[in-house]
Structures are given as structure tokens and as C-alpha cells.
């Protein structure tokens, strides 16, 4: 049966998530101690002599939980062929349906005692490592790591070293290194081989006088470098490129906020103008008789008319579209003693009173204050003829309507396809983008980031190939 050397992890690793946007390079090393002195039973001397296959594997996430093997579970067809023959063609086809970051490969060891190394890549979303190395010759035995997590307590560990024990793949019934093929039907489960199990005296690893087998192989991983994703969006630790994107987004948000603020202030000005009318004095104040006599002496030099107890109802005069009348009284009043009896004499009479001037400034503030008193009446009539008063009311109504509009959030398109990698050899970055379909209005939610980034490229020397096992 296939012996799989399982990593016996002596360091307990937690599943705390590491910082997002991280990419870490590790050196993976396999040191083997398979020699005739330590393992004398049926030690292979020729055809072929004791040696090790290439090391294969993945750096992956928690899903799938065991991309290569798991103790107590049956292996896939691709793993079976690799464990029995060292072939990887079927395993390559199975890898197309798996999600992983880095395809790991390390050169074979041509003798029982030796060492092989390679570099592997892990990131925040793919922190686990699974590898296998076959014993040659053997029925279906190999050593390996099953989902070793390199993220511990929120950081990537500096180094880890662990002993690998022989594992049986459960696909062949052979007991010795050079046993002929004898398929296990039905296929069994992966299990660890010890000095007493399987308890068959012909077993090549059966040493019942030992409490445990001598060291056969040791895996070690050492952290070499750490990288931070340049364009990682939505995080607080961008590099210069990411900060530039974040600054542009913040500047857009600020401009939108300023625009909303200005619009709000504009509405507030309208409300203020409406409230300011409280400061305008009443046209017909209620005064006592004594006060009326005092004001008559101060602000008017008109000849008083006899008081009458009879009240007359004034007729409504339509100014727009008709010629103004000659006055409210008899024709003699045109040349009489009232200043405002007809359009020709409107505000003609000169008053010398500081109280009247003060009232005029309050009544006719703004542009009207600059219109001469003799032309004020004609100016008012012209505004009615042009529809100016009506237009102003319409503008105010439109502004009120705008102020009560519902907010419209920003809409963006779907993500585009991932672009080409920034590097053809080594680790680079790939980006995708989206565009704004509808800008936010009336205080709606601002637009999200329009560019996204991810790692891409090769994890090893370009001349030797990356995924060629």
C-alpha cells in the first residue's frame, strides 16, 4: 500500500485571519533520511534504488479542505496514480477544477538521503499548504502535508519545521517496497504507517521492537518576503497608487458634499427672505387720535379733509391690460392737494421728513431703492406687464420642489474582465474596472471604488516553467 508521510505538526496554529492584501513568499524544504542503516528491511538497492519523486501541491484556502489527501478519506484518481506511479497527468486535469493560488513543484531527490527546495506563495485568502512526495519504489506510499495553515494569530509565521511520517494511500495491498501491483478493492482510506501497523512481519516498515519509526523525512517552511497589494481598494494601508485612487474618491465625495451644502444654503436664503417680511411695517397701523395728529404735523403738509362717519368701499382696479384711471377721487383732485391721486402725480410731491425716508428704504429695499420716486409707479406697472412678478413666484415654487426631491444613489456598471498581468515573469498585478451609470443626486449615496486589483503572474523562475510538473 502507498505510504504517505504526513506532516506531524508540533506547533498548534490558529485560524485567525491575516491582514488583507498580503502576499508572502516561503521557502519549502524537504530533507530525507531514508538509508539502509536506519531502515534495513527490504531496502531497495537497484531497479530502482531508493529515491524520492518530485514534490507537488498547492497553496489554497479552506475550501476545498483537502485538495490532495486527508487521513481517513479516500483519494482521487489523480492522487492514486501519483502515489502508485508518480504520474501527474490526471492530477493536472483535476487541478483545473480546483481553486488555488500557487501550484507547488520541487525537483526529485535521486537518492534516499538528500534535500530539495522551492519557493511557494501564499496570501491572505490562501494561507494553507498541501504537498505530496512519493517514495520510489513503493506500492502506494508517500509523505506529505495536509492543509498546513501558515497564518497564526493574525500574522504569517516566520518558520515551521515538522516531521513527516509514512502514509498509505489505501489503493494497493503491497507490504514491501518492491511488491507487485495488487489493487485494493474497494479502495481504502489514507492511514498512517507506524512501527507496529500494519502488523505484518513482511512489512517494510514493520519494526515491532521500536516504539516509533526513526525520522524518515522533515518538511520546513521559512518566510522570505512579504508584499502588500498596491491597488488594494477599500483598505487603510494602500501604497501610493492605492492612495491616489482613494484621494480621488474622497475629493469627489467632498465636491458632492459641497454641492449639496451650497444647494441647501440657497434654499435657506429663500426661507430667510420670506421671514424677513416681518420687519416691514404695516401699511395701516392702528394709532390713537393723538398720535395721528402728531404724525400729521411731522410727515405731511397736506390740508386735512373733514372727517366723515360714512365708509365707502373701494373699487378694485385692474392694472394689467388696461389704462390706469386718472385718480381715486374727482377730476379736481388732479390739481388738488393729494400727492398720489393719479399716475401723473404719483409721488410728485416732495416731502421733507426723515421718517418718510426711513419707511421708503424699508418698503423698497434692494433694486427698487435705486429707482427714482417719480418713476417707481411706472416701474411697478412694467413689471406686471412683463410678467416679472409671476416668473419670480414660479422660480420660488421650483426651488421648493427641488428641495423636497428624493435622493438618488450612485449606480455603477458590472465589473469588466480582468486585464493582463503587469509582469510576464514574477509576481504582478491585474486590474478590472467599472464605470458610473448614474451620478448621485440630491444627497444620494456616493459612488463606490471603480477599480479593483488582484495578484497574478508566476511564483518561480520563468525559464523552468510555473505549472509544468
Tab-separated table of C-alpha atoms in Angstrom:
chain	number	residue	atom	x	y	z
A	1	UNK	CA	0.000	0.000	0.000
A	2	UNK	CA	1.061	3.588	-0.568
A	3	UNK	CA	2.886	5.127	2.357
A	4	UNK	CA	2.127	8.791	2.737
A	5	UNK	CA	4.358	10.720	5.074
A	6	UNK	CA	2.049	13.026	6.928
A	7	UNK	CA	3.321	16.165	8.488
A	8	UNK	CA	3.058	15.871	12.250
A	9	UNK	CA	2.530	19.453	13.222
A	10	UNK	CA	4.100	20.141	16.580
A	11	UNK	CA	3.140	23.825	16.530
A	12	UNK	CA	-0.577	24.454	17.055
A	13	UNK	CA	-1.748	27.048	14.543
A	14	UNK	CA	-4.881	29.139	14.965
A	15	UNK	CA	-7.261	30.191	12.203
A	16	UNK	CA	-7.088	33.929	12.862
A	17	UNK	CA	-7.279	35.890	9.615
A	18	UNK	CA	-4.167	37.734	8.477
A	19	UNK	CA	-4.189	41.313	7.206
A	20	UNK	CA	-5.906	41.681	3.812
A	21	UNK	CA	-3.883	42.432	0.694
A	22	UNK	CA	-0.800	40.475	1.829
A	23	UNK	CA	1.344	38.189	-0.348
A	24	UNK	CA	4.102	36.142	1.328
A	25	UNK	CA	6.959	34.123	-0.166
A	26	UNK	CA	8.130	30.994	1.677
A	27	UNK	CA	10.966	28.577	1.040
A	28	UNK	CA	9.700	24.989	1.188
A	29	UNK	CA	12.366	22.428	2.003
A	30	UNK	CA	12.168	18.621	2.205
A	31	UNK	CA	15.058	16.800	3.918
A	32	UNK	CA	15.016	12.978	3.646
A	33	UNK	CA	16.772	10.352	5.842
A	34	UNK	CA	15.878	7.105	4.054
A	35	UNK	CA	19.007	4.922	4.274
A	36	UNK	CA	19.832	1.220	4.688
A	37	UNK	CA	21.279	1.646	8.177
A	38	UNK	CA	18.117	3.195	9.583
A	39	UNK	CA	15.613	1.159	7.515
A	40	UNK	CA	17.337	-2.146	6.669
A	41	UNK	CA	14.262	-4.289	5.847
A	42	UNK	CA	13.945	-4.822	2.068
A	43	UNK	CA	15.919	-1.617	1.436
A	44	UNK	CA	15.900	-1.171	-2.365
A	45	UNK	CA	19.395	-1.295	-3.855
A	46	UNK	CA	18.618	-1.306	-7.593
A	47	UNK	CA	15.904	-1.334	-10.268
A	48	UNK	CA	15.293	1.292	-8.996
A	49	UNK	CA	17.349	2.241	-5.942
A	50	UNK	CA	15.843	4.181	-3.033
A	51	UNK	CA	14.856	7.713	-4.128
A	52	UNK	CA	12.056	10.328	-3.980
A	53	UNK	CA	9.755	11.717	-6.643
A	54	UNK	CA	9.202	15.390	-7.289
A	55	UNK	CA	7.148	17.260	-4.689
A	56	UNK	CA	3.783	18.569	-5.883
A	57	UNK	CA	0.987	20.531	-4.210
A	58	UNK	CA	-0.974	23.760	-3.875
A	59	UNK	CA	-1.317	26.811	-1.680
A	60	UNK	CA	-5.056	27.108	-1.152
A	61	UNK	CA	-7.872	28.379	1.044
A	62	UNK	CA	-10.046	26.454	3.488
A	63	UNK	CA	-12.266	25.346	0.598
A	64	UNK	CA	-11.661	22.677	-0.521
A	65	UNK	CA	-10.488	21.456	2.888
A	66	UNK	CA	-8.077	18.803	1.478
A	67	UNK	CA	-7.137	19.403	-2.185
A	68	UNK	CA	-4.763	16.388	-2.257
A	69	UNK	CA	-5.476	13.943	0.576
A	70	UNK	CA	-6.861	13.650	4.068
A	71	UNK	CA	-6.295	10.914	6.635
A	72	UNK	CA	-9.420	8.774	6.939
A	73	UNK	CA	-10.684	9.642	3.437
A	74	UNK	CA	-10.257	8.003	0.060
A	75	UNK	CA	-8.048	9.732	-2.507
A	76	UNK	CA	-8.965	10.853	-6.019
A	77	UNK	CA	-7.895	9.048	-9.158
A	78	UNK	CA	-5.191	11.610	-9.851
A	79	UNK	CA	-3.681	11.165	-6.378
A	80	UNK	CA	-3.898	7.367	-6.752
A	81	UNK	CA	-1.885	7.415	-9.976
A	82	UNK	CA	0.726	9.745	-8.474
A	83	UNK	CA	1.024	7.624	-5.305
A	84	UNK	CA	1.449	4.411	-7.299
A	85	UNK	CA	3.394	5.538	-10.392
A	86	UNK	CA	4.483	9.172	-9.894
A	87	UNK	CA	2.456	10.285	-12.950
A	88	UNK	CA	0.730	13.681	-12.719
A	89	UNK	CA	-1.284	13.945	-15.962
A	90	UNK	CA	-4.611	13.048	-14.354
A	91	UNK	CA	-3.776	15.219	-11.337
A	92	UNK	CA	-3.188	18.149	-13.690
A	93	UNK	CA	-6.664	17.715	-15.150
A	94	UNK	CA	-8.187	17.599	-11.666
A	95	UNK	CA	-6.353	20.816	-10.760
A	96	UNK	CA	-8.326	22.667	-13.440
A	97	UNK	CA	-11.445	22.307	-11.258
A	98	UNK	CA	-9.731	23.466	-8.065
A	99	UNK	CA	-9.237	26.987	-6.773
A	100	UNK	CA	-5.726	27.659	-5.515
A	101	UNK	CA	-3.104	30.413	-5.529
A	102	UNK	CA	0.173	28.657	-6.304
A	103	UNK	CA	0.951	25.297	-7.930
A	104	UNK	CA	3.912	23.923	-5.972
A	105	UNK	CA	6.631	21.818	-7.579
A	106	UNK	CA	10.057	20.841	-6.311
A	107	UNK	CA	12.708	18.688	-8.069
A	108	UNK	CA	13.003	14.990	-7.211
A	109	UNK	CA	15.721	13.587	-4.906
A	110	UNK	CA	17.765	10.950	-6.756
A	111	UNK	CA	18.795	9.009	-3.627
A	112	UNK	CA	17.286	8.069	-0.294
A	113	UNK	CA	19.161	10.785	1.632
A	114	UNK	CA	19.036	14.309	0.258
A	115	UNK	CA	17.196	17.636	0.128
A	116	UNK	CA	15.025	19.576	-2.303
A	117	UNK	CA	13.796	23.171	-2.044
A	118	UNK	CA	11.443	25.517	-3.871
A	119	UNK	CA	9.643	28.799	-3.289
A	120	UNK	CA	5.901	28.986	-2.711
A	121	UNK	CA	3.441	31.830	-2.459
A	122	UNK	CA	0.543	32.327	-0.050
A	123	UNK	CA	-1.717	35.309	0.510
A	124	UNK	CA	-4.458	36.435	2.872
A	125	UNK	CA	-7.117	34.315	1.164
A	126	UNK	CA	-4.897	31.257	0.560
A	127	UNK	CA	-2.921	30.561	3.722
A	128	UNK	CA	-2.815	26.742	3.666
A	129	UNK	CA	-0.283	24.433	2.019
A	130	UNK	CA	-0.783	20.813	0.898
A	131	UNK	CA	2.056	18.795	-0.738
A	132	UNK	CA	2.945	15.169	-1.525
A	133	UNK	CA	6.225	13.351	-2.280
A	134	UNK	CA	6.225	9.677	-3.348
A	135	UNK	CA	8.693	7.029	-2.107
A	136	UNK	CA	10.331	5.250	-5.056
A	137	UNK	CA	9.947	2.291	-5.202
A	138	UNK	CA	6.798	1.602	-3.164
A	139	UNK	CA	3.262	0.248	-3.708
A	140	UNK	CA	1.379	3.468	-2.861
A	141	UNK	CA	3.402	5.191	-0.143
A	142	UNK	CA	4.346	8.861	0.141
A	143	UNK	CA	4.936	11.702	2.595
A	144	UNK	CA	3.013	14.963	2.654
A	145	UNK	CA	1.483	17.994	4.326
A	146	UNK	CA	-2.287	18.143	4.719
A	147	UNK	CA	-3.598	21.759	4.747
A	148	UNK	CA	-0.841	23.295	6.894
A	149	UNK	CA	-2.011	26.806	7.844
A	150	UNK	CA	0.753	29.442	7.731
A	151	UNK	CA	-1.403	32.196	9.262
A	152	UNK	CA	-1.316	32.197	13.060
A	153	UNK	CA	-2.867	34.801	15.374
A	154	UNK	CA	-3.366	37.318	12.571
A	155	UNK	CA	0.184	37.156	11.120
A	156	UNK	CA	2.123	34.862	8.808
A	157	UNK	CA	4.508	32.682	10.826
A	158	UNK	CA	8.245	33.146	10.329
A	159	UNK	CA	9.109	29.421	10.057
A	160	UNK	CA	7.793	25.961	10.873
A	161	UNK	CA	9.554	22.569	10.864
A	162	UNK	CA	7.726	19.279	11.209
A	163	UNK	CA	8.449	15.576	10.818
A	164	UNK	CA	6.718	13.622	8.093
A	165	UNK	CA	5.582	10.023	8.741
A	166	UNK	CA	4.868	7.397	6.044
A	167	UNK	CA	1.259	7.244	4.844
A	168	UNK	CA	-0.579	4.555	2.882
A	169	UNK	CA	-2.967	5.789	0.161
A	170	UNK	CA	-5.227	2.748	0.520
A	171	UNK	CA	-5.127	1.866	-3.180
A	172	UNK	CA	-2.617	-1.060	-3.225
A	173	UNK	CA	-2.233	-4.116	-0.947
A	174	UNK	CA	1.570	-4.431	-1.230
A	175	UNK	CA	3.619	-4.811	2.018
A	176	UNK	CA	7.158	-4.244	0.710
A	177	UNK	CA	8.921	-1.586	-1.340
A	178	UNK	CA	9.087	-3.800	-4.430
A	179	UNK	CA	5.755	-5.623	-4.150
A	180	UNK	CA	3.897	-6.226	-7.458
A	181	UNK	CA	0.717	-4.291	-8.139
A	182	UNK	CA	-2.204	-5.608	-6.115
A	183	UNK	CA	-5.108	-3.153	-6.218
A	184	UNK	CA	-7.233	-2.708	-3.118
A	185	UNK	CA	-10.908	-3.384	-3.893
A	186	UNK	CA	-12.859	-1.487	-2.802
A	187	UNK	CA	-10.455	1.427	-2.435
A	188	UNK	CA	-9.449	2.034	1.163
A	189	UNK	CA	-8.733	5.184	3.164
A	190	UNK	CA	-5.472	7.007	3.808
A	191	UNK	CA	-3.792	5.948	7.073
A	192	UNK	CA	-0.505	6.485	8.892
A	193	UNK	CA	2.027	3.624	8.977
A	194	UNK	CA	3.855	3.005	12.264
A	195	UNK	CA	6.418	0.524	13.557
A	196	UNK	CA	3.593	-1.857	14.549
A	197	UNK	CA	0.890	-1.115	11.963
A	198	UNK	CA	0.156	-2.818	9.639
A	199	UNK	CA	1.032	-5.743	11.871
A	200	UNK	CA	2.516	-7.983	9.148
A	201	UNK	CA	6.010	-9.380	9.620
A	202	UNK	CA	6.813	-8.882	5.906
A	203	UNK	CA	6.041	-5.158	6.063
A	204	UNK	CA	8.991	-2.947	5.078
A	205	UNK	CA	8.205	-0.548	7.959
A	206	UNK	CA	7.327	-3.231	10.487
A	207	UNK	CA	9.769	-2.809	13.425
A	208	UNK	CA	7.784	-4.014	16.449
A	209	UNK	CA	10.763	-3.638	18.799
A	210	UNK	CA	10.716	0.165	18.240
A	211	UNK	CA	8.214	2.451	19.963
A	212	UNK	CA	8.173	4.658	16.846
A	213	UNK	CA	9.865	4.758	13.471
A	214	UNK	CA	13.114	6.690	13.010
A	215	UNK	CA	12.926	10.035	11.233
A	216	UNK	CA	12.222	9.427	7.568
A	217	UNK	CA	11.618	12.983	6.258
A	218	UNK	CA	11.271	16.542	7.552
A	219	UNK	CA	9.396	19.446	5.937
A	220	UNK	CA	10.305	23.026	6.779
A	221	UNK	CA	8.917	26.368	5.615
A	222	UNK	CA	10.742	29.683	6.117
A	223	UNK	CA	9.283	33.107	5.302
A	224	UNK	CA	11.428	35.049	2.833
A	225	UNK	CA	9.473	38.186	1.883
A	226	UNK	CA	6.143	39.949	2.346
A	227	UNK	CA	4.298	42.133	-0.164
A	228	UNK	CA	1.315	44.487	0.050
A	229	UNK	CA	-1.093	44.803	-2.821
A	230	UNK	CA	-0.529	48.226	-4.464
A	231	UNK	CA	-4.066	48.854	-5.681
A	232	UNK	CA	-5.986	47.205	-2.828
A	233	UNK	CA	-9.221	49.251	-2.666
A	234	UNK	CA	-11.330	49.869	0.393
A	235	UNK	CA	-8.462	49.387	2.878
A	236	UNK	CA	-6.499	51.715	5.090
A	237	UNK	CA	-2.975	50.644	4.153
A	238	UNK	CA	-2.638	51.423	0.451
A	239	UNK	CA	0.634	52.176	-1.277
A	240	UNK	CA	0.978	55.316	-3.394
A	241	UNK	CA	-1.142	54.023	-6.257
A	242	UNK	CA	-3.936	52.956	-3.949
A	243	UNK	CA	-3.764	56.234	-2.025
A	244	UNK	CA	-4.109	58.202	-5.251
A	245	UNK	CA	-7.282	56.292	-6.057
A	246	UNK	CA	-8.592	56.795	-2.552
A	247	UNK	CA	-7.790	60.550	-2.676
A	248	UNK	CA	-9.649	60.963	-5.962
A	249	UNK	CA	-12.638	59.198	-4.496
A	250	UNK	CA	-12.533	61.354	-1.370
A	251	UNK	CA	-12.196	64.521	-3.477
A	252	UNK	CA	-15.275	63.534	-5.470
A	253	UNK	CA	-17.170	62.928	-2.242
A	254	UNK	CA	-16.091	66.334	-0.926
A	255	UNK	CA	-17.233	68.105	-4.098
A	256	UNK	CA	-20.573	66.323	-3.922
A	257	UNK	CA	-20.947	67.293	-0.266
A	258	UNK	CA	-20.056	70.919	-1.069
A	259	UNK	CA	-22.604	70.975	-3.873
A	260	UNK	CA	-25.290	69.676	-1.535
A	261	UNK	CA	-24.292	72.228	1.077
A	262	UNK	CA	-24.496	75.111	-1.402
A	263	UNK	CA	-27.868	73.944	-2.595
A	264	UNK	CA	-29.099	73.767	0.975
A	265	UNK	CA	-27.803	77.265	1.732
A	266	UNK	CA	-29.557	78.558	-1.342
A	267	UNK	CA	-32.839	77.223	-0.043
A	268	UNK	CA	-32.132	78.723	3.350
A	269	UNK	CA	-31.758	82.149	1.723
A	270	UNK	CA	-35.261	81.836	0.288
A	271	UNK	CA	-36.650	80.955	3.698
A	272	UNK	CA	-34.811	83.891	5.211
A	273	UNK	CA	-36.275	86.302	2.673
A	274	UNK	CA	-39.738	85.056	3.478
A	275	UNK	CA	-39.190	85.516	7.179
A	276	UNK	CA	-37.623	88.977	6.707
A	277	UNK	CA	-41.014	90.395	5.741
A	278	UNK	CA	-41.768	90.523	9.431
A	279	UNK	CA	-39.552	93.607	9.589
A	280	UNK	CA	-41.724	95.533	7.089
A	281	UNK	CA	-44.022	97.986	8.881
A	282	UNK	CA	-47.780	97.711	8.450
A	283	UNK	CA	-49.348	99.965	5.837
A	284	UNK	CA	-52.304	100.813	8.046
A	285	UNK	CA	-51.031	100.953	11.609
A	286	UNK	CA	-53.599	101.267	14.366
A	287	UNK	CA	-52.855	104.573	16.072
A	288	UNK	CA	-54.596	106.719	18.645
A	289	UNK	CA	-56.141	110.030	17.641
A	290	UNK	CA	-53.471	111.982	19.495
A	291	UNK	CA	-50.717	110.028	17.756
A	292	UNK	CA	-52.385	110.587	14.380
A	293	UNK	CA	-52.377	114.338	14.914
A	294	UNK	CA	-48.704	114.259	15.885
A	295	UNK	CA	-47.739	112.278	12.752
A	296	UNK	CA	-49.806	114.638	10.604
A	297	UNK	CA	-47.785	117.542	11.823
A	298	UNK	CA	-44.465	115.751	11.179
A	299	UNK	CA	-44.777	113.871	7.961
A	300	UNK	CA	-47.411	115.734	5.943
A	301	UNK	CA	-48.130	119.254	4.776
A	302	UNK	CA	-51.462	118.305	3.244
A	303	UNK	CA	-54.697	120.180	4.026
A	304	UNK	CA	-56.808	117.842	6.162
A	305	UNK	CA	-60.217	116.833	4.897
A	306	UNK	CA	-63.363	116.882	7.020
A	307	UNK	CA	-63.890	113.588	8.804
A	308	UNK	CA	-66.913	111.609	7.805
A	309	UNK	CA	-68.562	108.745	9.587
A	310	UNK	CA	-69.755	107.260	6.310
A	311	UNK	CA	-67.496	104.399	4.979
A	312	UNK	CA	-67.070	103.917	1.256
A	313	UNK	CA	-65.994	100.614	-0.282
A	314	UNK	CA	-63.056	100.994	-2.630
A	315	UNK	CA	-63.317	99.552	-6.075
A	316	UNK	CA	-60.693	97.024	-7.215
A	317	UNK	CA	-58.594	98.432	-10.048
A	318	UNK	CA	-57.142	96.045	-12.656
A	319	UNK	CA	-53.818	97.455	-13.756
A	320	UNK	CA	-52.673	94.742	-16.140
A	321	UNK	CA	-54.024	95.163	-19.668
A	322	UNK	CA	-55.887	98.423	-19.037
A	323	UNK	CA	-55.066	102.102	-18.797
A	324	UNK	CA	-54.816	103.441	-15.266
A	325	UNK	CA	-57.557	105.808	-14.174
A	326	UNK	CA	-56.988	109.479	-13.545
A	327	UNK	CA	-57.405	109.088	-9.807
A	328	UNK	CA	-59.458	107.751	-6.962
A	329	UNK	CA	-61.372	110.995	-6.436
A	330	UNK	CA	-62.911	113.747	-8.546
A	331	UNK	CA	-61.142	115.289	-11.503
A	332	UNK	CA	-60.425	118.364	-9.393
A	333	UNK	CA	-58.148	116.273	-7.227
A	334	UNK	CA	-55.605	116.007	-10.064
A	335	UNK	CA	-54.541	119.557	-9.317
A	336	UNK	CA	-55.605	119.371	-5.712
A	337	UNK	CA	-53.731	118.662	-2.566
A	338	UNK	CA	-53.170	114.833	-2.573
A	339	UNK	CA	-49.856	113.623	-3.981
A	340	UNK	CA	-50.939	110.106	-5.027
A	341	UNK	CA	-54.267	110.750	-6.754
A	342	UNK	CA	-53.197	109.871	-10.301
A	343	UNK	CA	-50.356	108.217	-12.252
A	344	UNK	CA	-49.092	111.583	-13.477
A	345	UNK	CA	-48.702	112.901	-9.920
A	346	UNK	CA	-47.612	109.672	-8.223
A	347	UNK	CA	-45.010	110.620	-5.585
A	348	UNK	CA	-44.543	114.028	-7.228
A	349	UNK	CA	-44.957	115.951	-4.042
A	350	UNK	CA	-41.746	116.472	-2.197
A	351	UNK	CA	-41.687	115.535	1.448
A	352	UNK	CA	-39.034	116.662	3.798
A	353	UNK	CA	-39.316	114.101	6.564
A	354	UNK	CA	-36.688	111.660	7.859
A	355	UNK	CA	-39.473	109.299	8.983
A	356	UNK	CA	-40.811	109.032	5.440
A	357	UNK	CA	-37.349	108.405	4.023
A	358	UNK	CA	-36.788	105.639	6.570
A	359	UNK	CA	-40.122	103.988	5.701
A	360	UNK	CA	-39.336	104.225	1.990
A	361	UNK	CA	-35.994	102.428	2.477
A	362	UNK	CA	-37.748	99.592	4.278
A	363	UNK	CA	-40.577	99.294	1.785
A	364	UNK	CA	-38.406	99.473	-1.312
A	365	UNK	CA	-35.183	97.735	-0.421
A	366	UNK	CA	-32.851	96.210	-2.984
A	367	UNK	CA	-33.147	97.247	-6.662
A	368	UNK	CA	-36.284	99.358	-6.048
A	369	UNK	CA	-34.352	101.673	-3.763
A	370	UNK	CA	-32.340	102.882	-6.768
A	371	UNK	CA	-35.445	103.718	-8.840
A	372	UNK	CA	-36.366	107.425	-8.641
A	373	UNK	CA	-39.624	108.120	-6.860
A	374	UNK	CA	-41.062	109.725	-9.990
A	375	UNK	CA	-40.526	106.531	-11.989
A	376	UNK	CA	-41.438	103.984	-9.298
A	377	UNK	CA	-45.069	103.655	-10.308
A	378	UNK	CA	-44.218	103.101	-13.987
A	379	UNK	CA	-41.565	100.578	-12.939
A	380	UNK	CA	-44.126	98.536	-10.999
A	381	UNK	CA	-46.572	98.594	-13.913
A	382	UNK	CA	-43.834	97.476	-16.300
A	383	UNK	CA	-43.003	94.504	-14.067
A	384	UNK	CA	-46.632	93.366	-14.166
A	385	UNK	CA	-46.784	93.810	-17.947
A	386	UNK	CA	-43.636	91.709	-18.486
A	387	UNK	CA	-44.794	89.002	-16.106
A	388	UNK	CA	-41.775	89.512	-13.842
A	389	UNK	CA	-43.702	89.038	-10.643
A	390	UNK	CA	-45.209	85.790	-11.882
A	391	UNK	CA	-41.813	84.474	-13.006
A	392	UNK	CA	-40.306	85.103	-9.604
A	393	UNK	CA	-43.123	83.174	-7.929
A	394	UNK	CA	-42.618	80.301	-10.355
A	395	UNK	CA	-38.878	80.215	-9.578
A	396	UNK	CA	-39.601	80.076	-5.854
A	397	UNK	CA	-42.043	77.214	-6.381
A	398	UNK	CA	-39.477	75.331	-8.466
A	399	UNK	CA	-36.853	75.734	-5.764
A	400	UNK	CA	-39.239	74.433	-3.144
A	401	UNK	CA	-39.951	71.431	-5.347
A	402	UNK	CA	-36.250	70.725	-5.818
A	403	UNK	CA	-35.656	70.876	-2.101
A	404	UNK	CA	-38.192	68.100	-1.499
A	405	UNK	CA	-36.903	65.754	-4.203
A	406	UNK	CA	-35.916	62.228	-3.115
A	407	UNK	CA	-32.197	61.368	-3.054
A	408	UNK	CA	-30.850	59.267	-5.934
A	409	UNK	CA	-27.941	56.920	-5.172
A	410	UNK	CA	-24.977	56.374	-7.472
A	411	UNK	CA	-25.277	53.489	-9.952
A	412	UNK	CA	-22.272	51.679	-11.439
A	413	UNK	CA	-21.896	49.078	-14.169
A	414	UNK	CA	-20.756	45.470	-13.718
A	415	UNK	CA	-17.037	44.715	-13.379
A	416	UNK	CA	-15.099	44.329	-16.606
A	417	UNK	CA	-12.924	41.289	-17.307
A	418	UNK	CA	-9.542	41.116	-15.533
A	419	UNK	CA	-6.802	42.821	-17.507
A	420	UNK	CA	-3.388	41.478	-18.424
A	421	UNK	CA	-0.792	40.899	-15.716
A	422	UNK	CA	1.641	43.769	-15.173
A	423	UNK	CA	4.566	41.305	-15.322
A	424	UNK	CA	5.252	38.380	-17.615
A	425	UNK	CA	7.813	36.895	-15.215
A	426	UNK	CA	7.380	37.063	-11.466
A	427	UNK	CA	4.504	38.370	-9.380
A	428	UNK	CA	2.482	41.252	-10.788
A	429	UNK	CA	-0.967	42.762	-10.553
A	430	UNK	CA	-4.078	42.595	-12.688
A	431	UNK	CA	-6.935	45.089	-12.553
A	432	UNK	CA	-10.551	45.405	-13.582
A	433	UNK	CA	-12.807	48.444	-13.696
A	434	UNK	CA	-16.374	49.653	-13.898
A	435	UNK	CA	-17.988	52.955	-14.877
A	436	UNK	CA	-20.611	55.207	-13.368
A	437	UNK	CA	-24.052	54.658	-14.896
A	438	UNK	CA	-25.818	57.368	-12.899
A	439	UNK	CA	-24.254	60.002	-10.676
A	440	UNK	CA	-25.779	60.614	-7.221
A	441	UNK	CA	-28.364	63.385	-6.899
A	442	UNK	CA	-29.986	65.230	-4.026
A	443	UNK	CA	-27.725	63.804	-1.321
A	444	UNK	CA	-27.760	60.192	-2.550
A	445	UNK	CA	-25.038	57.690	-1.705
A	446	UNK	CA	-21.669	58.415	-3.379
A	447	UNK	CA	-20.115	56.105	-5.956
A	448	UNK	CA	-18.029	53.091	-4.786
A	449	UNK	CA	-14.430	52.485	-5.998
A	450	UNK	CA	-14.262	51.986	-9.754
A	451	UNK	CA	-11.062	49.861	-9.902
A	452	UNK	CA	-10.177	46.508	-8.310
A	453	UNK	CA	-6.848	44.659	-8.166
A	454	UNK	CA	-5.553	41.113	-7.627
A	455	UNK	CA	-2.266	39.209	-7.709
A	456	UNK	CA	-1.150	37.474	-10.889
A	457	UNK	CA	1.942	36.070	-12.551
A	458	UNK	CA	4.441	33.335	-11.832
A	459	UNK	CA	5.875	32.269	-8.491
A	460	UNK	CA	9.103	30.790	-9.821
A	461	UNK	CA	11.877	31.077	-12.406
A	462	UNK	CA	10.451	31.851	-15.854
A	463	UNK	CA	12.909	29.505	-17.601
A	464	UNK	CA	11.850	26.407	-15.663
A	465	UNK	CA	8.136	26.945	-16.050
A	466	UNK	CA	5.462	27.509	-13.462
A	467	UNK	CA	2.756	24.840	-13.735
A	468	UNK	CA	4.781	22.172	-15.539
A	469	UNK	CA	5.006	19.229	-13.203
